[in-house]
Short mmCIF file of C-alpha atoms and ligand atoms in Angstrom, two decimals:
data_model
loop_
_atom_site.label_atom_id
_atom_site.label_comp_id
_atom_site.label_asym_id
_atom_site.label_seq_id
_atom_site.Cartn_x
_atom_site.Cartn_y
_atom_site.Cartn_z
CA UNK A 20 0.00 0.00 0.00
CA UNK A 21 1.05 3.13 -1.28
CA UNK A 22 0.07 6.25 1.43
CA UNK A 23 -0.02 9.82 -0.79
CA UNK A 24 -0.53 12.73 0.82
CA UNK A 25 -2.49 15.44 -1.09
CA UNK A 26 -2.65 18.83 -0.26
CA UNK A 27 -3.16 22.59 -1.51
CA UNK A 28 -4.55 26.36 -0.28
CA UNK A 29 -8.04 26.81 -0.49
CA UNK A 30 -9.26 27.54 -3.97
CA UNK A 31 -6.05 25.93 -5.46
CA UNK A 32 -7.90 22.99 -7.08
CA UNK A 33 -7.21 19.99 -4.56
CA UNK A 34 -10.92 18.61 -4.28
CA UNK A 35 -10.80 18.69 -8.50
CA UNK A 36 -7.58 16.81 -8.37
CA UNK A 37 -8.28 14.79 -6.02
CA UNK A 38 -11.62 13.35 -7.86
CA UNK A 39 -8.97 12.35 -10.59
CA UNK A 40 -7.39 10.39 -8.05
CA UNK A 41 -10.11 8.74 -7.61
CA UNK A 42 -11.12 8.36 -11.19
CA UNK A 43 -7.45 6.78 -11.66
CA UNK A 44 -8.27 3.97 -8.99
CA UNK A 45 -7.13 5.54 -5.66
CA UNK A 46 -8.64 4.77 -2.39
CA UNK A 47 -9.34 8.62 -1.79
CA UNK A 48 -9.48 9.13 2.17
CA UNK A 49 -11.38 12.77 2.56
CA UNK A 50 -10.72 14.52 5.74
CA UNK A 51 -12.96 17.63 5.40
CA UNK A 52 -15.96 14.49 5.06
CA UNK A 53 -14.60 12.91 8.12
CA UNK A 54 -14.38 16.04 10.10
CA UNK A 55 -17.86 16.16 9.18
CA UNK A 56 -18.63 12.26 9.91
CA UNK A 57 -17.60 12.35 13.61
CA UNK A 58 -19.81 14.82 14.31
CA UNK A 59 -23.24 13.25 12.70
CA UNK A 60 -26.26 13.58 14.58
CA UNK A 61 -25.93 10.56 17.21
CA UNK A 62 -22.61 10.19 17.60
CA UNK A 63 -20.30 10.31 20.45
CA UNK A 64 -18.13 13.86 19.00
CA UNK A 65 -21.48 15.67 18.51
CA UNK A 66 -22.06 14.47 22.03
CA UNK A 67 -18.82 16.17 23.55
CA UNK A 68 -19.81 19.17 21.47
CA UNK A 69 -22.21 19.83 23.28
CA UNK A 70 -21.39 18.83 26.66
CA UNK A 71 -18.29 21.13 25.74
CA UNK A 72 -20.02 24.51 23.74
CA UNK A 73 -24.32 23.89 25.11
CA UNK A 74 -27.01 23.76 22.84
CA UNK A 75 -26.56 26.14 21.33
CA UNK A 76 -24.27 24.89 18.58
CA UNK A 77 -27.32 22.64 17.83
CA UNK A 78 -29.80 23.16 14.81
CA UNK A 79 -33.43 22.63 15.34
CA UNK A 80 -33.41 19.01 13.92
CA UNK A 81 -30.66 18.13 16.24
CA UNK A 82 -27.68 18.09 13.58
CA UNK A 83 -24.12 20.52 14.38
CA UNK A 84 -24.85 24.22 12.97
CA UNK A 85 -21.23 25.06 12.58
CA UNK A 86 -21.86 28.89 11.73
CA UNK A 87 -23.02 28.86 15.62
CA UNK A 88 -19.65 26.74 16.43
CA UNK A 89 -17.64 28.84 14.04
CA UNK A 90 -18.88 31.48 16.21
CA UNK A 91 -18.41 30.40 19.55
CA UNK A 92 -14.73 29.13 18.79
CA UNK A 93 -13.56 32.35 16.43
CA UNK A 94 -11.17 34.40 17.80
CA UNK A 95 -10.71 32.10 20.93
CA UNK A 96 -8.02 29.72 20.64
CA UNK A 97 -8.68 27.91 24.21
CA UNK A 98 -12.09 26.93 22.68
CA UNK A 99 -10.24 25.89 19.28
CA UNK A 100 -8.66 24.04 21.19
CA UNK A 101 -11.54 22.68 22.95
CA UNK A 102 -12.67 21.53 19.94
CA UNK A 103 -10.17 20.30 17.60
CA UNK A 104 -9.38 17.83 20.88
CA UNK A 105 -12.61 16.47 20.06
CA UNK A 106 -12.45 16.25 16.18
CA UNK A 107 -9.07 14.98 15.36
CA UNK A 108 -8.71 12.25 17.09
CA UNK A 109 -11.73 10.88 15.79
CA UNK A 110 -10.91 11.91 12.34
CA UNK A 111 -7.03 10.18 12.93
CA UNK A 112 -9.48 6.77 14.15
CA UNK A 113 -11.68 6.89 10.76
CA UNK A 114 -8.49 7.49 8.81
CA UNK A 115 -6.31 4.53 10.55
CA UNK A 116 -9.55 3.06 10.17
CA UNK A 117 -10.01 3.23 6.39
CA UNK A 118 -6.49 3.16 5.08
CA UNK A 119 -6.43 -0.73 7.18
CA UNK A 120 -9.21 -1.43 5.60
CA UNK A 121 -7.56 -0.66 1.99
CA UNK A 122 -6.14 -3.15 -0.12
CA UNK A 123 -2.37 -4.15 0.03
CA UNK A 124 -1.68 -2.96 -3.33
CA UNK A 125 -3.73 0.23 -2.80
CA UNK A 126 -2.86 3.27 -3.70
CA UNK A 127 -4.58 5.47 -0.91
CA UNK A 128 -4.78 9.42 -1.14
CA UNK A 129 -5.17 11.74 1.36
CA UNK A 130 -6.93 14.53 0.79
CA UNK A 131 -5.94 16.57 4.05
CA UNK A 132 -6.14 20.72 3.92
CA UNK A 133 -3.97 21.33 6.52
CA UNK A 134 -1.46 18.75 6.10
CA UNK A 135 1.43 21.19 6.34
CA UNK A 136 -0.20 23.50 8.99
CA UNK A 137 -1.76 20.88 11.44
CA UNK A 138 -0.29 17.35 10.12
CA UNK A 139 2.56 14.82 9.56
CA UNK A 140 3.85 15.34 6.13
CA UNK A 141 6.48 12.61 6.74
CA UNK A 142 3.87 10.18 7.75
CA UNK A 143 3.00 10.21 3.81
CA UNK A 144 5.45 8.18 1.52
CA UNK A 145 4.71 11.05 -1.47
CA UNK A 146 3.72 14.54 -0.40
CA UNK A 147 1.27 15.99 -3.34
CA UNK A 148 0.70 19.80 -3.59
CA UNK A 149 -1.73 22.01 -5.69
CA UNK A 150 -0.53 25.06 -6.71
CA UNK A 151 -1.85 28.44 -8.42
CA UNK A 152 -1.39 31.55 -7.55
CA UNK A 153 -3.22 33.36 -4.76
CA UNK A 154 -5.00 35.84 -7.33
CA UNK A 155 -6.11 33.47 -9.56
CA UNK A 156 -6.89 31.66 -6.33
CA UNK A 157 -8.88 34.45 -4.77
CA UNK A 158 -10.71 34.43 -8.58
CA UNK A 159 -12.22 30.74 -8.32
CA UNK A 160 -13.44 31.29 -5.31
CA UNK A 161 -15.62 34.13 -6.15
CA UNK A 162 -16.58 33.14 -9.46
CA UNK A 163 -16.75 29.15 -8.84
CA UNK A 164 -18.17 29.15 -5.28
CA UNK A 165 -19.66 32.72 -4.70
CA UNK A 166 -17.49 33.66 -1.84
CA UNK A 167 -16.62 37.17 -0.76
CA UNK A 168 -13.56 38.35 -1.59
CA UNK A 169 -12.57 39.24 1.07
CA UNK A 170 -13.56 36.29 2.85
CA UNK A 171 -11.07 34.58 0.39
CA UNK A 172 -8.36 36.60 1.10
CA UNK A 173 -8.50 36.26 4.51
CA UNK A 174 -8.55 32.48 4.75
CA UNK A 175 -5.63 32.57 2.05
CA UNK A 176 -4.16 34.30 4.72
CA UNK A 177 -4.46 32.19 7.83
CA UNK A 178 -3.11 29.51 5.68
CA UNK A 179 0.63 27.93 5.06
CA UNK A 180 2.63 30.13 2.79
CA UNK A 181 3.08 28.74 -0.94
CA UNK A 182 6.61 28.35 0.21
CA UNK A 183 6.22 26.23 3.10
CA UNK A 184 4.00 24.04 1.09
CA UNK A 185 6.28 23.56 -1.35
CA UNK A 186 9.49 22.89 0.08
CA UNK A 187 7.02 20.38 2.50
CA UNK A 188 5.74 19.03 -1.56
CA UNK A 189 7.04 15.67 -3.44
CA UNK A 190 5.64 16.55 -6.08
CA UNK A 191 3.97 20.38 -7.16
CA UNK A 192 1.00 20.28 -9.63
CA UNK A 193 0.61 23.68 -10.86
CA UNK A 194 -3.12 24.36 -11.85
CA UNK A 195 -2.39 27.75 -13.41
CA UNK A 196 -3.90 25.75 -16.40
CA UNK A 197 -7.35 24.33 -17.01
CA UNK A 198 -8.91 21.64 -15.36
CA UNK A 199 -7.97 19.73 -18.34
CA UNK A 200 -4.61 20.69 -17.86
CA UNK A 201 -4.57 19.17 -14.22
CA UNK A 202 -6.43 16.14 -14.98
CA UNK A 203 -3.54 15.67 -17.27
CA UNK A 204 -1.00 16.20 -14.87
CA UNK A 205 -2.66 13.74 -12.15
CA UNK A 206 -2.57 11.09 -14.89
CA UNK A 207 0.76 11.30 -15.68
CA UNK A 208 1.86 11.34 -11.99
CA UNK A 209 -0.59 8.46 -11.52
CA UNK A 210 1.46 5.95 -14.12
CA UNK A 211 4.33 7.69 -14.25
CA UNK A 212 5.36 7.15 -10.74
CA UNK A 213 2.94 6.01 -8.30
CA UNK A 214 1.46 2.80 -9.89
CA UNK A 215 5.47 1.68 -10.15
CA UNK A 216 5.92 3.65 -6.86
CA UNK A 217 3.37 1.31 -4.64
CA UNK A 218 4.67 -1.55 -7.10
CA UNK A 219 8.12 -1.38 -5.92
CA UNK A 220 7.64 -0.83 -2.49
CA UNK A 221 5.24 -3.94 -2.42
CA UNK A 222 8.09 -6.08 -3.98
CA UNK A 223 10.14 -4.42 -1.33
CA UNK A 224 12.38 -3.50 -4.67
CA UNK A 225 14.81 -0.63 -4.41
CA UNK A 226 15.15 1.65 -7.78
CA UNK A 227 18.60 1.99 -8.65
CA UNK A 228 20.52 4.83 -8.02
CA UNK A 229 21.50 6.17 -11.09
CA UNK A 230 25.72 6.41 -11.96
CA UNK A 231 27.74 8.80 -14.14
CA UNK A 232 28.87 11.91 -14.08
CA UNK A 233 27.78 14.59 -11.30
CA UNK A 234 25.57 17.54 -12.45
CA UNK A 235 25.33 21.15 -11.88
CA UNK A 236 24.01 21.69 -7.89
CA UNK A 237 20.11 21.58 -7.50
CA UNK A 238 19.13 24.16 -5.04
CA UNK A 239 16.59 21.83 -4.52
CA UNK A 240 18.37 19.24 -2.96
CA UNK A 241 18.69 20.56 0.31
CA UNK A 242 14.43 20.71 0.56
CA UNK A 243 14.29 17.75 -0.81
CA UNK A 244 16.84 15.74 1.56
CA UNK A 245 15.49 17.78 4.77
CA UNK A 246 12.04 16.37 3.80
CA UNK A 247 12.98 12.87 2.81
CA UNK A 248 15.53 13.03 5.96
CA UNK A 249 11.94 13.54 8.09
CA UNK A 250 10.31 10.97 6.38
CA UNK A 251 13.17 8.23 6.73
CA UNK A 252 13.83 8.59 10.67
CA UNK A 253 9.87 8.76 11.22
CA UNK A 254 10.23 5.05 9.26
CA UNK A 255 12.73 4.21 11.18
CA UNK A 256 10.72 4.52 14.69
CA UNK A 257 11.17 6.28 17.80
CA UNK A 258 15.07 7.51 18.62
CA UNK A 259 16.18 7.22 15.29
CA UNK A 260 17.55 10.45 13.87
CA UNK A 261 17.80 11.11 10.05
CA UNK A 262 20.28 13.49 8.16
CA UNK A 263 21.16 14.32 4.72
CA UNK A 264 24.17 13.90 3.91
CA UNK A 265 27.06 12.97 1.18
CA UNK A 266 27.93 15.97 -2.07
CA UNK A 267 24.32 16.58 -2.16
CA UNK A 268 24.02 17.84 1.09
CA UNK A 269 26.70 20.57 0.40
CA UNK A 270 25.00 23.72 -1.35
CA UNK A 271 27.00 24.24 -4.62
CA UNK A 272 28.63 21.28 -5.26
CA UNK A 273 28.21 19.20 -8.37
CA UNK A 274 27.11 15.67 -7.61
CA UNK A 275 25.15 12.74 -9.06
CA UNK A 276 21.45 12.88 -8.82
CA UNK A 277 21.14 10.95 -6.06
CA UNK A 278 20.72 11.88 -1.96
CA UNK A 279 21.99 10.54 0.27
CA UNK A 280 20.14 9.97 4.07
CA UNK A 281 21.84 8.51 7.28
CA UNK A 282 20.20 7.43 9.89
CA UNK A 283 21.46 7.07 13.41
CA UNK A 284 19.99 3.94 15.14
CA UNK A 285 20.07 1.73 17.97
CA UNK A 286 21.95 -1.02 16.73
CA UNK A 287 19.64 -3.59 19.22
CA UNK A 288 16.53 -2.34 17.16
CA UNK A 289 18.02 -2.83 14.19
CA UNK A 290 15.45 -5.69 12.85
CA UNK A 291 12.23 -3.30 13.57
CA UNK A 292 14.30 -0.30 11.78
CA UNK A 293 14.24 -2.18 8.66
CA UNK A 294 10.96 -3.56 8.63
CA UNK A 295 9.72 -0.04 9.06
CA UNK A 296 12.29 1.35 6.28
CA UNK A 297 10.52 -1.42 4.13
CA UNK A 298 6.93 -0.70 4.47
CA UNK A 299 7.71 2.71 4.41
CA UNK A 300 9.04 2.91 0.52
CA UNK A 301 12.71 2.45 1.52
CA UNK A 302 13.19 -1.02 0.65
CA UNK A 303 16.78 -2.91 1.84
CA UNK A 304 19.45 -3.25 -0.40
CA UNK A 305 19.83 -7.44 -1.47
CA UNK A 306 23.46 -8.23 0.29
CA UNK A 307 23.37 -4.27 1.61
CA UNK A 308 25.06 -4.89 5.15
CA UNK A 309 28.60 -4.75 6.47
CA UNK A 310 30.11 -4.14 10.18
CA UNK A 311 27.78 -1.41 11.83
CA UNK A 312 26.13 -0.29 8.80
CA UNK A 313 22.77 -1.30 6.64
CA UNK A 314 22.01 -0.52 3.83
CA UNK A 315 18.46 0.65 1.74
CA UNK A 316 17.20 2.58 -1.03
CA UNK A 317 14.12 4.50 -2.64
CA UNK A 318 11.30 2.99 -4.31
CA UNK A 319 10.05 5.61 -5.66
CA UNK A 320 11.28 6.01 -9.17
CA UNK A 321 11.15 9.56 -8.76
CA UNK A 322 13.37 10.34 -6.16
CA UNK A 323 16.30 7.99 -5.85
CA UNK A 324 17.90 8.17 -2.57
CA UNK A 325 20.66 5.48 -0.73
CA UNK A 326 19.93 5.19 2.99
CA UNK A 327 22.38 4.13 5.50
CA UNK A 328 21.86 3.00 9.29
CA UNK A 329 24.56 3.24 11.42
CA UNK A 330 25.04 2.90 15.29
CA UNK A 331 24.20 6.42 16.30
CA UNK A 332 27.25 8.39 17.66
CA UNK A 333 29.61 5.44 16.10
CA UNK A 334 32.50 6.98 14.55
CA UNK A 335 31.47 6.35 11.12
CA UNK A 336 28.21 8.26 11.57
CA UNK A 337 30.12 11.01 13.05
CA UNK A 338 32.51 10.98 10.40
CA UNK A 339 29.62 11.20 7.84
CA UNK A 340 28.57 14.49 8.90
CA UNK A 341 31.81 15.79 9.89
CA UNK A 342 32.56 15.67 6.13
CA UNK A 343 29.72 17.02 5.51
CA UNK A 344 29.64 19.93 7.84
CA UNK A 345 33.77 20.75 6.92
CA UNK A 346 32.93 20.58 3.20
CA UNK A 347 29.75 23.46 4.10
CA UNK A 348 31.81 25.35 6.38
CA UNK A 349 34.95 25.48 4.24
CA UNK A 350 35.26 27.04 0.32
CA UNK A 351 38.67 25.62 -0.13
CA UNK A 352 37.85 22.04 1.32
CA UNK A 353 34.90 22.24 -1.33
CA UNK A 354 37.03 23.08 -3.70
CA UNK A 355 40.04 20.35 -3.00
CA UNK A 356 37.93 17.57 -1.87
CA UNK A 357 34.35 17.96 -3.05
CA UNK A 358 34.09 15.86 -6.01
CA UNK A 359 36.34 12.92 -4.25
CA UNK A 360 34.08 10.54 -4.20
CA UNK A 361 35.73 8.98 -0.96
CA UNK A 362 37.93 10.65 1.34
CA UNK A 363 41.29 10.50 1.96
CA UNK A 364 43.06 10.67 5.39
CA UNK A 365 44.43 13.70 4.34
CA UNK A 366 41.24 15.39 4.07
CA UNK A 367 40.10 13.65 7.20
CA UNK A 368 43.03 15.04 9.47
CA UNK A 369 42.03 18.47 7.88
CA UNK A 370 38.37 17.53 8.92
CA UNK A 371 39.30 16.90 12.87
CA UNK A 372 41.28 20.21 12.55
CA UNK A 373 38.88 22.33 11.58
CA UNK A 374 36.44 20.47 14.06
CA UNK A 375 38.71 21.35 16.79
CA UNK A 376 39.12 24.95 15.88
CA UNK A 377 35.17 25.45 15.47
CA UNK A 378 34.34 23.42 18.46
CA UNK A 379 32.26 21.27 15.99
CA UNK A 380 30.10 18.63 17.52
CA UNK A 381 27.61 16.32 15.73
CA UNK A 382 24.23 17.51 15.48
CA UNK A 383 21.30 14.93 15.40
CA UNK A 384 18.47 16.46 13.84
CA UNK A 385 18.11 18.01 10.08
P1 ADP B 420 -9.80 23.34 -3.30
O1 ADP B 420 -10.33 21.97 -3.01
O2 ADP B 420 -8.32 23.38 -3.37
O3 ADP B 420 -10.35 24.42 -2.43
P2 ADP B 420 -11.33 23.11 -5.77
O4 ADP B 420 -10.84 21.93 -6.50
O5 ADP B 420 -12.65 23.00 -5.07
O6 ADP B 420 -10.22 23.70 -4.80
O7 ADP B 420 -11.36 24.34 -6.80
C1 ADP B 420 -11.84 25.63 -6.41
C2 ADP B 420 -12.83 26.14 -7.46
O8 ADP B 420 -12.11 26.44 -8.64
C3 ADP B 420 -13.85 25.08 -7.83
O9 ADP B 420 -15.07 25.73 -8.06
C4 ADP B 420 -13.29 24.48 -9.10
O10 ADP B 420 -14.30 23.98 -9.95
C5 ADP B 420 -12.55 25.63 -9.73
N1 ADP B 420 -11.33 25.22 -10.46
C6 ADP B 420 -10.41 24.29 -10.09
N2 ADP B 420 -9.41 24.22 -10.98
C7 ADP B 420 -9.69 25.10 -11.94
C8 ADP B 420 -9.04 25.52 -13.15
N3 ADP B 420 -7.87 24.98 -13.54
N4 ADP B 420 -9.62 26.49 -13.89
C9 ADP B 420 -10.78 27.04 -13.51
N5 ADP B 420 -11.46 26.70 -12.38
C10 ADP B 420 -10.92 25.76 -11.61
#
């Protein structure tokens, strides 16, 4: 089972790409419905609700009237609190729910508004984002669903910037376009990577990392490692830490397409780190283990990464970021030693050096 996360700012066209999903063959798991399910006449969250806000977020028939709610909990974030203590873990039940009761070779998306504001973006195996811009945005939402305008600007507002959704985004579908143009792009995503995506991680079947020569920097490696650095030591389980590392993780430098993620582990849970590595899209490499390390790679054929476990706080792991961290701090180490693909002791003795004179010590988390 393949778990996509899909998410956008209101108005962007998320709900329209998400019924393409669907269309496609995904499980589509709807959290704006659920949020709406768990608090049905006669159930136990419409109970709370009004044990919690009175009676007077009721309708005559006995049914929420959220314009009341939206009353009683705007501008007071103690009773938004109140409440989203009662809705989301009922809508996180129904969801756990669902998604178990999914096929194994599902493909199950998400469709979660707040997913960078309010959720777990590395729980997902593929972050999906909708883009367009604000204006044309603010546009749909007037003409397509009558809202004010300044009603639309204002909940544009109190959401994630574009930027944080992007840099939080696998994958960016820009619906600038037409709908056409959209539905297009979900279908190529759909076979293009996330049929062989959930195929490959059901074989447990790593893509290969590609060889050859490096290429020009990608400023977008650094997102793209902190994210799938996230994703990796949430698969790994509690205590593990995740880092990018290797030429990737060094702004500037040329380096194949391919990043790089360690993770620090316990060696004694080593068995349950790999399992969850596995069923998380980061399949083990066949033969991929020497002393103290393991090794696994991407199955998504859009992204390929090579992840390494190590011992955390074991001098290889420290040595791993070390490099990493001298070859950041340090122009003229870039320049010497950046496109060695190993290290020399050399290098290394320069490495301790400068770690002594910066009083550099190995940080766990990014
Ligand atoms: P969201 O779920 O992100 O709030 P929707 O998919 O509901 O967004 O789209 C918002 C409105 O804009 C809807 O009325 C939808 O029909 C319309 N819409 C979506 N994509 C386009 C597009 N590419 N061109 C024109 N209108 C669009």
């Amino acid at each position: 089972m393949l778990r996509v996360g899909l998410t956008g700012g209101i108005g962007s066209g998320k709900s329209t790409a998400a019924r393409r999903f669907a269309e496609r063959g995904a499980v589509l798991v709807d959290s704006d419905v659920l949020a709406r399910d768990v608090v049905a006449p006669g159930t136990t969250g419409l109970g709370e609700i009004v044990a919690t806000f009175g009676t007077g977020v009721l309708a005559p028939d006995g049914s929420l009237e959220r314009p009341a709610l939206a009353a009683v909990v705007f501008g007071d974030p103690e009773a938004r609190a109140r409440l989203n203590a009662i809705v989301h873990p009922r809508v996180r039940e129904r969801t756990e729910e669902l998604v178990a009761a999914a096929a194994g070779d599902a493909i199950v998306v998400q469709d979660v508004p707040l997913l960078v504001e309010t959720g777990s973006p590395a729980a997902f195996a593929l972050v999906v984002v909708v883009d367009a811009d604000p204006e044309v945005r603010v546009r749909r939402l007037v003409d397509a669903r009558g809202m004010a305008e300044a009603d639309a600007r204002a909940r544009i507002a109190a959401q994630a910037s574009d930027d944080a959704r992007r840099a939080a985004a696998d994958v960016v579908l820009d619906n600038g376009g037409s709908p056409e143009a959209l539905r297009a792009a979900v279908d190529d995503l759909w076979h293009g990577r996330l049929v062989p995506f959930e195929a490959n991680l059901r074989a447990r079947r790593p893509v290969p990392a590609p060889s050859g020569r490096p290429v020009e920097a990608d400023p977008r490696w650094a997102v793209d490692g902190a994210r799938l650095a996230s994703r990796v030591a949430r698969a790994a389980g509690r205590g593990a830490h995740g880092a990018h590392v290797g030429p990737t993780a060094v702004p500037g430098l040329p380096a194949v397409d391919v990043l790089d993620l360690q993770v620090g582990v316990d060696p004694a849970t080593i068995d349950t780190v790999r399992t969850g590595l596995d069923a998380a899209g980061f399949p083990r490499v066949d033969g991929g283990t020497s002393a103290g390390e393991w090794w696994h790679g991407g199955a998504d054929p859009g992204r390929p990464v090579r992840v390494v476990l190590r011992p955390a706080g074991s001098p290889a792991w420290r040595a791993t970021l070390l490099w990493r961290d001298w070859l950041r701090a340090d122009g003229a180490s870039r320049a010497e030693y950046g496109d060695r693909p190993t290290s020399s002791s050399t290098s290394f003795t320069r490495a301790e050096e400068w770690a002594a004179s910066s009083g550099w010590t190995p940080s766990l988390d990014e």
